[in-house]
Tab-separated table of C-alpha atoms and ligand atoms in Angstrom:
chain	number	residue	atom	x	y	z
V	1	MET	CA	13.032	3.418	18.504
V	2	PRO	CA	10.025	1.471	17.186
V	3	ASP	CA	7.856	3.500	19.555
V	4	ASP	CA	8.933	6.612	17.687
V	5	ALA	CA	7.710	5.142	14.420
V	6	THR	CA	4.376	4.341	16.053
V	7	ASP	CA	4.139	7.798	17.611
V	8	ASP	CA	4.859	9.515	14.324
V	9	ALA	CA	2.357	7.338	12.498
V	10	VAL	CA	-0.392	8.027	15.019
V	11	ARG	CA	0.434	11.734	15.100
V	12	ARG	CA	0.062	11.780	11.347
V	13	MET	CA	-3.336	10.102	11.602
V	14	MET	CA	-4.409	12.856	13.981
V	15	ALA	CA	-2.797	15.738	12.062
V	16	PRO	CA	-4.946	18.730	11.064
V	17	GLU	CA	-5.892	19.140	7.439
V	18	VAL	CA	-3.458	20.740	5.057
V	19	ALA	CA	-3.747	24.541	4.631
V	20	ALA	CA	-5.466	25.854	1.510
V	21	GLY	CA	-2.920	26.660	-1.180
V	22	ASP	CA	-0.336	24.131	0.015
V	23	ILE	CA	0.723	21.398	-2.391
V	24	ASP	CA	-0.184	18.221	-0.553
V	25	LEU	CA	2.039	15.290	-1.480
V	26	SER	CA	1.608	13.536	1.833
V	27	VAL	CA	-1.436	11.313	1.367
V	28	GLY	CA	-1.874	8.182	-0.733
V	29	GLU	CA	-4.704	9.708	-2.656
V	30	PRO	CA	-4.698	9.547	-6.464
V	31	ASP	CA	-5.378	12.987	-7.958
V	32	GLN	CA	-7.298	11.546	-10.929
V	33	ALA	CA	-11.085	11.919	-10.649
V	34	LEU	CA	-13.388	8.926	-10.224
V	35	PRO	CA	-13.990	7.826	-13.854
V	36	SER	CA	-17.317	9.201	-15.127
V	37	GLY	CA	-18.810	5.766	-15.744
V	38	LEU	CA	-18.272	4.988	-12.072
V	39	VAL	CA	-19.833	8.273	-10.973
V	40	GLU	CA	-22.865	7.289	-13.034
V	41	ALA	CA	-22.959	3.841	-11.421
V	42	ALA	CA	-22.954	5.444	-7.961
V	43	VAL	CA	-25.723	7.920	-8.820
V	44	ARG	CA	-27.816	5.234	-10.490
V	45	SER	CA	-27.547	3.000	-7.449
V	46	LEU	CA	-28.668	5.778	-5.102
V	47	ARG	CA	-31.619	6.709	-7.322
V	48	ALA	CA	-32.598	3.051	-7.361
V	49	GLY	CA	-32.717	3.159	-3.572
V	50	ARG	CA	-29.745	0.867	-3.056
V	51	THR	CA	-28.791	2.219	0.355
V	52	GLY	CA	-29.257	-0.827	2.551
V	53	TYR	CA	-26.970	-3.443	3.994
V	54	THR	CA	-25.496	-6.063	1.730
V	55	PRO	CA	-24.645	-9.576	2.891
V	56	LYS	CA	-21.847	-9.249	5.440
V	57	LEU	CA	-19.202	-10.755	3.189
V	58	GLY	CA	-20.239	-8.534	0.280
V	59	LEU	CA	-22.363	-8.808	-2.859
V	60	THR	CA	-21.850	-12.165	-4.537
V	61	GLU	CA	-21.574	-10.507	-7.953
V	62	LEU	CA	-18.714	-8.354	-6.712
V	63	ARG	CA	-16.942	-11.244	-5.036
V	64	GLU	CA	-17.143	-13.103	-8.361
V	65	GLU	CA	-15.725	-10.113	-10.230
V	66	ILE	CA	-12.875	-9.873	-7.709
V	67	ALA	CA	-12.078	-13.583	-8.100
V	68	GLY	CA	-12.120	-13.084	-11.885
V	69	ASP	CA	-9.829	-10.048	-11.665
V	70	ILE	CA	-7.300	-11.999	-9.603
V	71	GLU	CA	-7.452	-14.829	-12.109
V	72	ARG	CA	-6.872	-12.397	-15.004
V	73	ALA	CA	-3.890	-10.900	-13.219
V	74	SER	CA	-2.275	-14.037	-11.867
V	75	GLY	CA	-3.831	-17.193	-13.273
V	76	PHE	CA	-5.043	-18.227	-9.814
V	77	ARG	CA	-8.789	-18.050	-9.094
V	78	PRO	CA	-9.712	-17.978	-5.410
V	79	ALA	CA	-12.813	-19.840	-4.212
V	80	LEU	CA	-15.762	-17.522	-3.682
V	81	ASP	CA	-15.970	-18.555	-0.023
V	82	ASP	CA	-12.506	-17.118	0.550
V	83	VAL	CA	-13.273	-13.670	-0.901
V	84	VAL	CA	-14.637	-11.025	1.471
V	85	VAL	CA	-15.389	-7.401	0.525
V	86	THR	CA	-13.809	-5.202	3.180
V	87	LEU	CA	-13.649	-1.575	4.272
V	88	GLY	CA	-10.847	-0.785	1.850
V	89	GLY	CA	-7.441	-2.384	2.022
V	90	THR	CA	-7.253	-1.014	5.562
V	91	GLY	CA	-10.116	-3.267	6.622
V	92	ALA	CA	-8.577	-6.246	4.832
V	93	VAL	CA	-5.204	-5.770	6.545
V	94	ALA	CA	-6.823	-5.278	9.952
V	95	VAL	CA	-8.985	-8.398	9.677
V	96	ALA	CA	-6.057	-10.542	8.512
V	97	LEU	CA	-3.819	-9.338	11.336
V	98	ALA	CA	-6.539	-9.881	13.912
V	99	ALA	CA	-7.326	-13.338	12.521
V	100	VAL	CA	-3.772	-14.648	12.868
V	101	CYS	CA	-2.271	-12.676	15.741
V	102	VAL	CA	-2.677	-13.866	19.271
V	103	PRO	CA	-1.453	-11.878	22.293
V	104	GLY	CA	2.176	-12.731	22.910
V	105	GLY	CA	2.602	-13.908	19.322
V	106	GLY	CA	4.639	-12.215	16.647
V	107	VAL	CA	4.497	-10.692	13.191
V	108	VAL	CA	7.320	-9.910	10.754
V	109	ILE	CA	6.932	-6.701	8.775
V	110	PRO	CA	9.096	-4.912	6.210
V	111	ASP	CA	11.271	-1.957	7.144
V	112	PRO	CA	10.294	0.581	5.923
V	113	ALA	CA	6.552	-0.116	5.864
V	114	TRP	CA	3.092	1.410	5.801
V	115	PRO	CA	2.519	2.111	9.518
V	116	ASN	CA	-0.776	0.258	9.970
V	117	TYR	CA	0.880	-3.154	10.356
V	118	ARG	CA	2.955	-2.061	13.327
V	119	VAL	CA	0.362	0.172	14.967
V	120	LEU	CA	-2.318	-2.516	14.906
V	121	ALA	CA	0.010	-5.387	15.836
V	122	GLU	CA	1.204	-3.464	18.883
V	123	ARG	CA	-2.420	-2.783	19.887
V	124	LEU	CA	-3.108	-6.502	19.563
V	125	GLY	CA	-0.257	-7.285	21.942
V	126	VAL	CA	1.905	-8.885	19.298
V	127	THR	CA	5.705	-8.626	19.051
V	128	VAL	CA	6.814	-6.853	15.886
V	129	HIS	CA	9.912	-8.172	14.098
V	130	THR	CA	11.207	-6.530	10.942
V	131	TYR	CA	13.124	-7.467	7.824
V	132	PRO	CA	15.030	-4.890	5.787
V	133	GLN	CA	13.141	-4.364	2.563
V	134	GLY	CA	15.523	-4.250	-0.369
V	135	PRO	CA	15.007	-2.762	-3.805
V	136	GLY	CA	12.522	-4.564	-6.026
V	137	GLY	CA	13.191	-7.880	-7.703
V	138	ASP	CA	14.707	-11.040	-6.247
V	139	GLY	CA	16.306	-9.262	-3.296
V	140	MET	CA	13.277	-7.419	-1.950
V	141	ILE	CA	12.627	-9.768	0.974
V	142	ASP	CA	15.500	-10.495	3.362
V	143	LEU	CA	14.770	-14.156	4.017
V	144	GLU	CA	17.402	-14.472	6.754
V	145	ALA	CA	15.736	-11.725	8.767
V	146	VAL	CA	12.287	-13.201	8.102
V	147	ALA	CA	13.509	-16.611	9.283
V	148	ALA	CA	14.849	-15.051	12.486
V	149	GLY	CA	11.404	-13.558	13.191
V	150	LEU	CA	9.728	-16.892	12.483
V	151	ARG	CA	12.164	-18.731	14.769
V	152	ALA	CA	11.288	-16.190	17.461
V	153	GLY	CA	7.645	-17.266	17.195
V	154	ALA	CA	6.070	-14.999	14.575
V	155	ARG	CA	3.159	-16.560	12.693
V	156	LEU	CA	2.617	-13.929	10.042
V	157	VAL	CA	4.949	-12.276	7.517
V	158	VAL	CA	3.829	-9.108	5.778
V	159	VAL	CA	4.942	-8.356	2.236
V	160	ASN	CA	3.850	-5.234	0.387
V	161	SER	CA	4.569	-5.143	-3.338
V	162	PRO	CA	4.597	-2.513	-4.788
V	163	SER	CA	5.758	-1.058	-1.514
V	164	ASN	CA	4.454	1.952	0.279
V	165	PRO	CA	6.767	3.853	0.825
V	166	THR	CA	9.571	2.691	-1.521
V	167	GLY	CA	7.692	1.514	-4.625
V	168	ALA	CA	9.752	-1.699	-4.763
V	169	VAL	CA	8.099	-4.610	-6.585
V	170	ALA	CA	8.981	-8.184	-5.566
V	171	SER	CA	9.821	-10.802	-8.196
V	172	ALA	CA	7.848	-14.029	-8.409
V	173	ALA	CA	11.012	-15.887	-7.335
V	174	ALA	CA	11.254	-13.809	-4.151
V	175	LEU	CA	7.637	-14.623	-3.326
V	176	ARG	CA	8.086	-18.340	-4.060
V	177	ALA	CA	11.031	-18.433	-1.673
V	178	LEU	CA	8.969	-16.674	0.980
V	179	VAL	CA	6.124	-19.167	0.539
V	180	ALA	CA	8.561	-22.069	1.065
V	181	LEU	CA	10.029	-20.485	4.193
V	182	VAL	CA	6.661	-19.673	5.706
V	183	ARG	CA	5.444	-23.212	5.045
V	184	GLU	CA	8.466	-24.638	6.830
V	185	HIS	CA	7.515	-22.631	9.926
V	186	ARG	CA	3.764	-23.272	9.712
V	187	ALA	CA	3.182	-19.558	9.396
V	188	TYR	CA	1.227	-17.326	6.993
V	189	ILE	CA	1.782	-14.431	4.618
V	190	LEU	CA	-0.150	-11.196	4.537
V	191	SER	CA	0.401	-9.876	1.017
V	192	ASP	CA	-0.733	-6.259	0.903
V	193	GLU	CA	-1.521	-5.725	-2.763
V	194	ALA	CA	-2.988	-2.226	-2.584
V	195	TYR	CA	-0.861	-1.074	-5.551
V	196	GLU	CA	-0.656	-4.371	-7.460
V	197	ALA	CA	-2.224	-2.910	-10.612
V	198	ILE	CA	0.117	0.105	-10.731
V	199	VAL	CA	3.436	-1.382	-11.827
V	200	PHE	CA	5.753	0.559	-14.129
V	201	SER	CA	6.777	-2.484	-16.180
V	202	GLY	CA	3.130	-2.585	-17.313
V	203	ASP	CA	2.427	-5.978	-15.700
V	204	ARG	CA	0.397	-6.679	-12.588
V	205	ALA	CA	2.533	-7.361	-9.499
V	206	ALA	CA	3.162	-11.022	-8.682
V	207	SER	CA	1.149	-12.424	-5.768
V	208	PRO	CA	2.112	-15.315	-3.485
V	209	LEU	CA	-1.452	-16.554	-4.118
V	210	ALA	CA	-0.336	-17.625	-7.583
V	211	HIS	CA	3.130	-18.843	-6.620
V	212	GLY	CA	2.310	-21.878	-4.568
V	213	GLY	CA	1.001	-19.993	-1.567
V	214	HIS	CA	-2.783	-19.827	-1.894
V	215	ASP	CA	-3.373	-21.884	1.251
V	216	VAL	CA	-0.979	-19.818	3.397
V	217	THR	CA	-1.657	-16.338	1.996
V	218	PHE	CA	-3.955	-13.516	2.962
V	219	SER	CA	-4.165	-11.106	0.034
V	220	ALA	CA	-5.344	-7.600	0.953
V	221	ARG	CA	-6.623	-5.597	-1.994
V	222	THR	CA	-8.377	-2.319	-2.636
V	223	PHE	CA	-10.361	-0.307	-5.162
V	224	SER	CA	-9.029	2.911	-3.605
V	225	LYS	CA	-5.918	3.507	-5.651
V	226	THR	CA	-6.653	1.922	-9.016
V	227	TYR	CA	-10.095	3.497	-9.316
V	228	SER	CA	-9.626	6.785	-7.403
V	229	MET	CA	-12.234	5.888	-4.798
V	230	THR	CA	-10.357	6.167	-1.521
V	231	GLY	CA	-13.355	7.652	0.290
V	232	LEU	CA	-15.892	5.101	-0.932
V	233	ARG	CA	-14.142	2.376	1.099
V	234	ALA	CA	-14.109	-0.923	-0.719
V	235	GLY	CA	-11.380	-3.529	-0.765
V	236	ALA	CA	-11.120	-7.274	-0.491
V	237	LEU	CA	-9.474	-9.924	1.596
V	238	ILE	CA	-8.655	-13.327	0.123
V	239	SER	CA	-7.906	-15.783	2.933
V	240	PRO	CA	-6.579	-19.314	3.371
V	241	PRO	CA	-9.642	-21.611	3.637
V	242	GLU	CA	-8.839	-22.542	7.251
V	243	PHE	CA	-9.485	-18.900	8.273
V	244	ARG	CA	-12.978	-18.627	6.765
V	245	VAL	CA	-14.749	-18.588	10.104
V	246	ALA	CA	-12.318	-16.203	11.829
V	247	VAL	CA	-12.410	-13.765	8.913
V	248	ALA	CA	-16.201	-13.805	8.658
V	249	ALA	CA	-16.510	-13.227	12.415
V	250	LEU	CA	-13.992	-10.373	12.528
V	251	HIS	CA	-15.180	-8.611	9.387
V	252	GLY	CA	-18.858	-9.143	10.203
V	253	THR	CA	-18.573	-7.733	13.705
V	254	THR	CA	-16.323	-4.754	12.904
V	255	ALA	CA	-17.561	-3.637	9.466
V	256	GLY	CA	-21.082	-5.063	9.206
V	257	CYS	CA	-20.564	-4.851	5.479
V	258	ALA	CA	-18.641	-2.623	3.085
V	259	PRO	CA	-20.662	0.389	1.828
V	260	VAL	CA	-23.177	-0.716	-0.767
V	261	THR	CA	-22.480	2.235	-3.077
V	262	ALA	CA	-18.791	1.353	-3.160
V	263	GLN	CA	-19.598	-2.291	-3.845
V	264	LEU	CA	-21.836	-1.443	-6.793
V	265	VAL	CA	-19.222	0.957	-8.157
V	266	GLY	CA	-16.649	-1.805	-7.691
V	267	ILE	CA	-18.649	-4.185	-9.893
V	268	GLU	CA	-18.854	-1.545	-12.616
V	269	ALA	CA	-15.128	-0.774	-12.235
V	270	LEU	CA	-13.980	-4.353	-12.760
V	271	ARG	CA	-16.398	-4.890	-15.638
V	272	SER	CA	-15.828	-1.677	-17.549
V	273	LEU	CA	-12.259	-0.655	-16.674
V	274	PRO	CA	-10.215	-3.826	-16.188
V	275	ASP	CA	-7.044	-2.155	-17.521
V	276	ARG	CA	-7.285	1.044	-15.540
V	277	GLY	CA	-4.203	0.127	-13.465
V	278	ARG	CA	-2.023	-0.148	-16.551
V	279	ASP	CA	-3.070	3.332	-17.727
V	280	LEU	CA	-2.373	4.766	-14.284
V	281	ALA	CA	0.991	3.041	-14.179
V	282	ALA	CA	1.987	4.705	-17.460
V	283	ALA	CA	0.954	8.109	-16.070
V	284	TYR	CA	2.825	7.595	-12.787
V	285	ARG	CA	5.883	6.261	-14.553
V	286	ALA	CA	6.069	9.512	-16.541
V	287	ARG	CA	5.718	11.518	-13.323
V	288	PHE	CA	8.409	9.429	-11.689
V	289	GLU	CA	10.841	10.153	-14.494
V	290	ARG	CA	10.027	13.843	-14.276
V	291	ALA	CA	10.404	13.850	-10.506
V	292	LEU	CA	13.715	12.005	-10.565
V	293	SER	CA	15.190	14.533	-12.944
V	294	ALA	CA	13.787	17.462	-10.910
V	295	LEU	CA	15.396	16.075	-7.747
V	296	GLY	CA	18.800	15.840	-9.379
V	297	PRO	CA	21.354	14.496	-6.899
V	298	TRP	CA	18.572	13.575	-4.462
V	299	ALA	CA	16.928	11.107	-6.813
V	300	GLN	CA	17.125	7.457	-5.831
V	301	ASP	CA	19.152	5.161	-7.996
V	302	VAL	CA	16.518	2.627	-9.061
V	303	SER	CA	15.295	0.728	-12.060
V	304	LEU	CA	11.783	1.864	-12.976
V	305	GLU	CA	11.119	-1.648	-14.274
V	306	ARG	CA	11.080	-2.838	-10.663
V	307	LEU	CA	8.971	-0.029	-9.233
V	308	GLY	CA	5.282	0.708	-8.918
V	309	GLY	CA	2.733	2.665	-6.920
V	310	PHE	CA	3.078	6.414	-6.691
V	311	TYR	CA	5.536	7.261	-3.939
V	312	LEU	CA	9.037	8.599	-4.204
V	313	TRP	CA	11.213	7.543	-1.271
V	314	VAL	CA	13.966	10.086	-0.826
V	315	ASP	CA	17.108	9.310	1.121
V	316	ALA	CA	18.031	12.683	2.637
V	317	ARG	CA	20.360	11.311	5.314
V	318	ARG	CA	23.354	13.186	4.046
V	319	THR	CA	21.661	16.486	4.912
V	320	GLY	CA	22.272	15.443	8.531
V	321	ARG	CA	18.720	16.582	9.306
V	322	THR	CA	15.782	14.582	10.602
V	323	GLY	CA	12.782	13.703	8.474
V	324	ASN	CA	10.566	15.778	10.752
V	325	ASP	CA	12.834	18.808	10.465
V	326	LEU	CA	12.904	18.534	6.668
V	327	SER	CA	9.152	18.046	6.373
V	328	ASP	CA	8.554	21.041	8.711
V	329	ARG	CA	10.801	23.202	6.538
V	330	LEU	CA	8.966	22.070	3.412
V	331	ARG	CA	5.605	22.798	5.017
V	332	GLU	CA	6.781	26.343	5.773
V	333	ARG	CA	7.337	26.703	2.039
V	334	GLY	CA	3.927	25.292	1.135
V	335	VAL	CA	4.877	21.700	0.304
V	336	VAL	CA	3.483	18.906	2.456
V	337	VAL	CA	5.280	15.541	2.380
V	338	SER	CA	5.601	12.718	4.906
V	339	SER	CA	8.559	12.364	7.199
V	340	GLY	CA	10.157	8.968	6.715
V	341	THR	CA	9.861	8.380	10.454
V	342	VAL	CA	6.240	7.391	9.873
V	343	TYR	CA	7.565	4.310	8.030
V	344	THR	CA	10.905	3.465	9.604
V	345	ALA	CA	12.949	4.083	12.729
V	346	THR	CA	15.923	5.077	10.528
V	347	ASP	CA	15.790	8.863	10.350
V	348	GLY	CA	16.501	11.115	7.372
V	349	PHE	CA	14.008	9.936	4.728
V	350	LEU	CA	11.022	11.629	3.096
V	351	ARG	CA	8.076	10.104	1.267
V	352	ILE	CA	6.665	12.176	-1.561
V	353	ALA	CA	3.376	11.118	-3.161
V	354	LEU	CA	3.417	12.020	-6.856
V	355	THR	CA	-0.262	12.815	-6.748
V	356	ALA	CA	-0.451	16.237	-8.364
V	357	ASP	CA	-0.329	17.567	-11.905
V	358	ASP	CA	2.964	18.286	-13.635
V	359	ASP	CA	3.005	22.016	-12.809
V	360	ALA	CA	2.389	21.476	-9.112
V	361	LEU	CA	4.880	18.613	-9.005
V	362	ASP	CA	7.581	20.655	-10.752
V	363	LYS	CA	7.024	23.507	-8.332
V	364	ALA	CA	7.030	21.251	-5.281
V	365	LEU	CA	10.078	19.239	-6.318
V	366	THR	CA	12.091	22.374	-7.025
V	367	ILE	CA	11.361	23.436	-3.452
V	368	VAL	CA	12.251	19.949	-2.145
V	369	ARG	CA	15.578	20.118	-3.947
V	370	GLU	CA	16.272	23.594	-2.552
V	371	VAL	CA	15.429	22.588	1.011
V	372	LEU	CA	17.560	19.427	0.822
V	373	SER	CA	20.470	21.380	-0.639
V	374	MET	CA	20.228	24.337	1.736
V	375	ASP	CA	23.371	23.437	3.673
V	376	GLY	CA	25.356	22.990	0.489
V	377	THR	CA	24.824	19.208	0.539
V	378	THR	CA	24.405	18.374	-3.110
V	379	ASP	CA	27.139	15.861	-3.756
V	380	GLU	CA	26.294	13.001	-6.064
V	381	ARG	CA	26.088	9.591	-4.503
M	1	LIG	N1	-1.996	-0.824	2.068
M	1	LIG	C1	-1.114	0.127	1.761
M	1	LIG	C2	0.307	-0.249	1.595
M	1	LIG	C3	-1.533	1.446	1.630
M	1	LIG	O1	-0.639	2.386	1.320
M	1	LIG	C4	-2.903	1.767	1.809
M	1	LIG	C5	-3.407	3.173	1.746
M	1	LIG	N2	-2.544	4.175	1.923
M	1	LIG	C6	-3.774	0.723	2.086
M	1	LIG	C7	-3.290	-0.556	2.229
M	1	LIG	C8	-5.232	0.892	2.309
M	1	LIG	O2	-5.934	1.783	1.558
M	1	LIG	P1	-7.501	1.754	1.573
M	1	LIG	O3	-7.947	1.425	2.929
M	1	LIG	O4	-7.933	3.086	1.110
M	1	LIG	O5	-7.883	0.692	0.606
């Protein structure tokens, strides 16, 4: 079964572009434009001839801004030496996995999860264990299942809050408990914080960095989502001090450095728009509410206070159809969403990115509801 999840994830990476006219709710790409002040920063930097390499670990000014942003959000300020500017969150996750994983070792990942963890771990020859990811709050991380993976030899536990694909946000207590467990097993945490600024309660998501775990936590971060700059490719990895050399070697040899334009835009972003995530969260919360009511009986039963990000995870198992079948049928009607099989081996889920304006979303969600209900399956849960 896990192979299927990998196959679907890789097939999605290789999928052709979406047809013109389709409503694409399949990619984690904010539909808001890059803020104009950041466009200006990019243009200014190019006109000033800033097109060369930066230091491998990134511009010092940016690394300082990133450390400051983490401190603002969490109260914990990482040492500059432990902050590396990466090729987006993707680069941060890849470097952290490669730094800890050794062939024959193991990693524990959430189920469901963003596919990169599994795809890369399998390529690195590492055994993948999973823990069922619960709804947000204290119960998000199944510590029993994590402990089983650690006893089986895993050295790294991945947590992703807010989650792609479910939106669940972990409580600080859940993260503190994870830190204690990981410490007991001399293992590490990879906290993927790609959506940490987009939390519907209006707060920033808790990080294990600030809950007793700074020396056992890799924090993977990105400018992509909060600042609508997915294609500029800048993120950051905060690492436990003992991994400084491994991280520098892996990032330096695979990325060279993050793109200079993105780094300069990143500095401007953190200086001029520190609360951008909160504004986005308010916008996505409103879309979520709209989407849940449009989906009617297919809406998940969740508390928005414990959700974030911009994905709606739809449990369509009672249609009796597969995620691939449902997403094919939606594509035929001009709506592109992700089959849940990209994220989990349990079939019958869809992931819908709420990354379109209200009119497009209303249109798309009406079609989703029709397709899910086509066999007369509309009973309330
Ligand atoms: N982590 C998660 C959970 C994601 O969903 C994504 C993007 N879809 C990323 C990391 C990385 O994004 P990027 O490389 O654009 O920063």
